[in-house]
């Protein structure tokens, strides 16, 4: 049996290894990667694992949110903090809340044994169900309140959303900013990910307003946004670079 553990937390790898040695009679080979973004590069042509454990840390969660087409093609067990909300499109056979116990491992492996020969059919059923329930309408415009005035801005006319002094602003195509009553976390849920991407903790940008992308220090990227006669520089944080590149390509 070949198992892949995707986690920076070596305690998860150690707990799994100790459990397998004690309770699983078959020979088990356990491999480890730090992040999901490394999977394709390492096993692009020969991904032959039987089971994958994914630690849903910040980097893996961000990768999955933007990599909607990610399929590992084998059963996945998710390990996460109890307050982490999982993306609907990433299918797993079992979810374990930290800290991981032997009882959690038993339940996960029992579930794996029950479904391993029927997994492709189960995934197909899940995909069909998700497709039927994914008729989501993304927000097409925002109401701006400015003193006694109120008016709409279409999302197609928005260059970016950004945080400054704890206030969230929208920057329109003319380069004018307006405050709005949305957090960036809420905006991520209601904006179409085909056009909008959260590049760091402080900004969500619109692909249509990105003029240039440059390499930057510490494996980061710098983007140049244009709105009206103005240009703005912003940095894509290192943990979001891979997902950003995939988003730009698609």
Short mmCIF file of C-alpha atoms in Angstrom, two decimals:
data_model
loop_
_atom_site.label_atom_id
_atom_site.label_comp_id
_atom_site.label_asym_id
_atom_site.label_seq_id
_atom_site.Cartn_x
_atom_site.Cartn_y
_atom_site.Cartn_z
CA UNK A 1 0.00 0.00 0.00
CA UNK A 2 1.40 3.40 -1.02
CA UNK A 3 0.34 6.51 0.88
CA UNK A 4 1.14 10.15 0.18
CA UNK A 5 0.99 12.68 3.02
CA UNK A 6 0.82 16.33 1.95
CA UNK A 7 1.78 18.33 5.02
CA UNK A 8 4.52 20.41 6.59
CA UNK A 9 3.48 19.01 9.97
CA UNK A 10 5.84 16.10 10.63
CA UNK A 11 3.67 15.03 13.59
CA UNK A 12 0.97 13.99 11.13
CA UNK A 13 3.46 11.89 9.17
CA UNK A 14 4.81 10.35 12.37
CA UNK A 15 1.33 9.55 13.74
CA UNK A 16 0.36 7.87 10.48
CA UNK A 17 3.62 5.91 10.26
CA UNK A 18 3.37 4.66 13.85
CA UNK A 19 -0.24 3.62 13.36
CA UNK A 20 0.51 1.73 10.14
CA UNK A 21 3.42 -0.13 11.70
CA UNK A 22 1.33 -1.23 14.64
CA UNK A 23 -2.05 -2.04 13.10
CA UNK A 24 -1.67 -2.66 9.34
CA UNK A 25 -0.17 -6.05 8.47
CA UNK A 26 0.56 -5.22 4.82
CA UNK A 27 3.71 -3.44 3.75
CA UNK A 28 3.10 0.31 3.66
CA UNK A 29 5.25 2.91 1.88
CA UNK A 30 4.66 6.50 3.01
CA UNK A 31 5.86 9.51 0.99
CA UNK A 32 5.64 13.13 2.06
CA UNK A 33 5.30 16.50 0.33
CA UNK A 34 5.03 19.94 1.89
CA UNK A 35 2.32 21.37 -0.38
CA UNK A 36 -0.27 20.24 -2.93
CA UNK A 37 1.29 22.52 -5.53
CA UNK A 38 4.27 20.14 -5.64
CA UNK A 39 2.25 17.04 -6.59
CA UNK A 40 2.05 17.57 -10.34
CA UNK A 41 5.70 18.53 -10.69
CA UNK A 42 6.89 15.42 -8.84
CA UNK A 43 4.42 12.81 -10.10
CA UNK A 44 3.13 14.29 -13.34
CA UNK A 45 3.27 11.03 -15.29
CA UNK A 46 3.21 8.34 -12.63
CA UNK A 47 0.89 9.11 -9.73
CA UNK A 48 0.41 5.58 -8.37
CA UNK A 49 -0.57 6.10 -4.73
CA UNK A 50 -3.46 4.23 -3.15
CA UNK A 51 -4.44 6.88 -0.61
CA UNK A 52 -3.59 10.54 0.06
CA UNK A 53 -3.72 12.45 3.35
CA UNK A 54 -3.92 16.23 2.82
CA UNK A 55 -3.25 18.65 5.66
CA UNK A 56 -5.61 21.54 4.88
CA UNK A 57 -3.24 24.28 5.99
CA UNK A 58 -3.36 27.83 4.62
CA UNK A 59 -1.22 27.10 1.55
CA UNK A 60 -3.10 23.95 0.51
CA UNK A 61 -6.48 25.57 1.15
CA UNK A 62 -5.59 28.57 -1.00
CA UNK A 63 -4.26 26.28 -3.75
CA UNK A 64 -7.46 24.22 -3.81
CA UNK A 65 -9.73 27.28 -3.86
CA UNK A 66 -8.21 28.49 -7.12
CA UNK A 67 -7.28 25.11 -8.65
CA UNK A 68 -10.87 24.05 -9.26
CA UNK A 69 -9.84 21.35 -11.73
CA UNK A 70 -7.50 19.56 -9.33
CA UNK A 71 -8.06 15.79 -9.29
CA UNK A 72 -5.73 13.40 -7.46
CA UNK A 73 -7.63 10.40 -8.89
CA UNK A 74 -7.26 8.42 -5.66
CA UNK A 75 -9.15 8.57 -2.34
CA UNK A 76 -8.24 11.57 -0.20
CA UNK A 77 -8.45 11.99 3.58
CA UNK A 78 -8.38 15.60 4.77
CA UNK A 79 -6.74 16.64 8.03
CA UNK A 80 -7.68 20.11 9.28
CA UNK A 81 -8.27 22.44 12.18
CA UNK A 82 -11.88 22.23 13.40
CA UNK A 83 -12.74 25.76 12.24
CA UNK A 84 -11.48 25.38 8.66
CA UNK A 85 -14.22 25.45 6.00
CA UNK A 86 -13.54 23.17 3.04
CA UNK A 87 -14.16 24.06 -0.64
CA UNK A 88 -17.15 22.19 -2.05
CA UNK A 89 -15.39 21.10 -5.24
CA UNK A 90 -12.59 19.16 -3.53
CA UNK A 91 -13.85 15.62 -2.89
CA UNK A 92 -12.61 13.59 0.08
CA UNK A 93 -13.70 10.28 1.56
CA UNK A 94 -13.10 11.32 5.19
CA UNK A 95 -12.25 14.40 7.24
CA UNK A 96 -10.15 14.34 10.42
CA UNK A 97 -10.03 17.28 12.82
CA UNK A 98 -6.71 17.92 14.55
CA UNK A 99 -5.17 16.58 16.69
CA UNK A 100 -5.05 13.27 14.80
CA UNK A 101 -5.73 10.16 16.91
CA UNK A 102 -5.46 6.43 16.25
CA UNK A 103 -9.27 6.21 16.32
CA UNK A 104 -9.41 8.77 13.49
CA UNK A 105 -6.96 6.66 11.48
CA UNK A 106 -9.05 3.52 12.01
CA UNK A 107 -12.22 5.19 10.76
CA UNK A 108 -10.46 6.72 7.75
CA UNK A 109 -8.88 3.40 6.71
CA UNK A 110 -12.14 1.50 7.20
CA UNK A 111 -13.84 4.00 4.90
CA UNK A 112 -11.02 3.55 2.39
CA UNK A 113 -11.38 -0.24 2.45
CA UNK A 114 -15.12 0.03 1.82
CA UNK A 115 -14.89 2.28 -1.22
CA UNK A 116 -11.48 1.71 -2.81
CA UNK A 117 -12.74 -0.59 -5.58
CA UNK A 118 -15.68 1.71 -6.41
CA UNK A 119 -13.93 5.06 -6.06
CA UNK A 120 -14.15 6.18 -9.76
CA UNK A 121 -17.92 5.63 -9.74
CA UNK A 122 -18.28 7.52 -6.45
CA UNK A 123 -16.30 10.48 -7.79
CA UNK A 124 -18.43 10.57 -10.94
CA UNK A 125 -21.61 10.67 -8.87
CA UNK A 126 -20.15 13.45 -6.72
CA UNK A 127 -19.17 15.50 -9.78
CA UNK A 128 -22.65 15.18 -11.27
CA UNK A 129 -24.19 16.23 -7.97
CA UNK A 130 -21.86 19.21 -7.63
CA UNK A 131 -22.59 20.29 -11.19
CA UNK A 132 -26.31 20.22 -10.54
CA UNK A 133 -25.88 22.35 -7.40
CA UNK A 134 -23.36 24.83 -8.78
CA UNK A 135 -25.75 27.22 -10.52
CA UNK A 136 -24.13 30.03 -8.58
CA UNK A 137 -24.66 33.62 -9.66
CA UNK A 138 -21.70 35.87 -8.96
CA UNK A 139 -22.18 39.49 -8.05
CA UNK A 140 -22.44 41.68 -11.15
CA UNK A 141 -22.49 45.13 -9.54
CA UNK A 142 -21.92 46.93 -6.25
CA UNK A 143 -23.92 49.72 -4.66
CA UNK A 144 -21.70 52.64 -3.67
CA UNK A 145 -22.86 54.97 -0.90
CA UNK A 146 -21.16 58.36 -0.91
CA UNK A 147 -22.74 60.90 1.43
CA UNK A 148 -26.28 61.44 0.18
CA UNK A 149 -25.48 59.82 -3.18
CA UNK A 150 -25.90 56.16 -4.13
CA UNK A 151 -24.88 54.60 -7.44
CA UNK A 152 -23.82 51.27 -8.95
CA UNK A 153 -20.45 50.08 -10.26
CA UNK A 154 -20.43 47.03 -12.51
CA UNK A 155 -17.85 44.39 -11.58
CA UNK A 156 -16.48 44.56 -15.13
CA UNK A 157 -15.52 48.19 -14.38
CA UNK A 158 -13.64 47.36 -11.17
CA UNK A 159 -9.84 47.16 -11.32
CA UNK A 160 -9.38 45.83 -7.80
CA UNK A 161 -10.57 45.72 -4.22
CA UNK A 162 -8.03 46.60 -1.55
CA UNK A 163 -7.65 47.24 2.18
CA UNK A 164 -6.19 50.49 3.51
CA UNK A 165 -6.34 51.59 7.17
CA UNK A 166 -8.76 48.73 7.94
CA UNK A 167 -11.23 49.95 5.29
CA UNK A 168 -12.02 48.02 2.09
CA UNK A 169 -12.12 50.08 -1.11
CA UNK A 170 -13.14 49.43 -4.68
CA UNK A 171 -11.02 51.01 -7.42
CA UNK A 172 -12.97 51.72 -10.59
CA UNK A 173 -11.73 51.85 -14.18
CA UNK A 174 -11.08 55.61 -13.92
CA UNK A 175 -8.76 55.09 -10.96
CA UNK A 176 -11.22 56.46 -8.38
CA UNK A 177 -11.62 54.60 -5.08
CA UNK A 178 -14.78 54.21 -3.00
CA UNK A 179 -15.28 52.50 0.39
CA UNK A 180 -17.56 49.45 0.46
CA UNK A 181 -19.08 47.37 3.26
CA UNK A 182 -17.54 44.03 2.33
CA UNK A 183 -14.54 42.16 3.70
CA UNK A 184 -12.07 40.64 1.23
CA UNK A 185 -13.10 37.20 2.55
CA UNK A 186 -16.74 37.89 1.65
CA UNK A 187 -15.75 39.32 -1.74
CA UNK A 188 -13.89 36.09 -2.57
CA UNK A 189 -17.17 34.23 -2.16
CA UNK A 190 -19.28 36.49 -4.38
CA UNK A 191 -16.83 37.45 -7.16
CA UNK A 192 -16.36 35.30 -10.26
CA UNK A 193 -12.94 33.57 -9.85
CA UNK A 194 -12.57 33.53 -13.62
CA UNK A 195 -11.89 37.28 -13.45
CA UNK A 196 -10.91 38.06 -9.86
CA UNK A 197 -8.00 36.73 -7.80
CA UNK A 198 -6.82 37.52 -4.29
CA UNK A 199 -3.11 38.16 -4.72
CA UNK A 200 -2.30 38.85 -1.05
CA UNK A 201 -3.91 39.70 2.30
CA UNK A 202 -4.79 43.20 1.10
CA UNK A 203 -5.95 43.01 -2.51
CA UNK A 204 -8.22 41.21 -5.00
CA UNK A 205 -7.47 42.18 -8.59
CA UNK A 206 -9.35 41.97 -11.88
CA UNK A 207 -7.47 40.18 -14.67
CA UNK A 208 -8.69 42.69 -17.24
CA UNK A 209 -6.73 45.50 -15.59
CA UNK A 210 -3.38 43.73 -15.23
CA UNK A 211 -0.99 45.40 -17.64
CA UNK A 212 2.23 43.61 -16.70
CA UNK A 213 3.60 40.85 -14.46
CA UNK A 214 7.20 40.84 -13.25
CA UNK A 215 9.36 38.54 -11.19
CA UNK A 216 10.00 39.87 -7.70
CA UNK A 217 12.23 39.06 -4.73
CA UNK A 218 11.71 35.95 -2.56
CA UNK A 219 9.96 33.98 -5.34
CA UNK A 220 7.13 36.48 -5.51
CA UNK A 221 5.57 38.33 -8.44
CA UNK A 222 4.81 42.02 -8.96
CA UNK A 223 1.82 43.10 -11.05
CA UNK A 224 1.12 46.47 -12.66
CA UNK A 225 -2.57 47.45 -12.59
CA UNK A 226 -3.83 50.24 -14.83
CA UNK A 227 -7.02 52.19 -14.14
CA UNK A 228 -7.64 55.36 -16.12
CA UNK A 229 -4.43 57.37 -16.25
CA UNK A 230 -3.08 55.69 -13.12
CA UNK A 231 -0.79 52.69 -12.63
CA UNK A 232 -0.55 50.71 -9.40
CA UNK A 233 2.03 48.14 -8.30
CA UNK A 234 1.07 45.20 -6.11
CA UNK A 235 2.91 42.06 -4.99
CA UNK A 236 1.58 38.50 -5.27
CA UNK A 237 2.48 36.77 -2.01
CA UNK A 238 4.76 33.75 -2.31
CA UNK A 239 2.21 31.15 -1.20
CA UNK A 240 -0.24 32.39 -3.87
CA UNK A 241 2.18 32.55 -6.80
CA UNK A 242 1.51 29.05 -8.16
CA UNK A 243 -2.27 29.45 -8.05
CA UNK A 244 -1.96 32.94 -9.56
CA UNK A 245 0.03 31.60 -12.52
CA UNK A 246 -2.57 28.90 -13.14
CA UNK A 247 -5.34 31.49 -12.91
CA UNK A 248 -3.59 33.78 -15.42
CA UNK A 249 -3.01 30.89 -17.84
CA UNK A 250 -6.65 29.82 -17.68
#
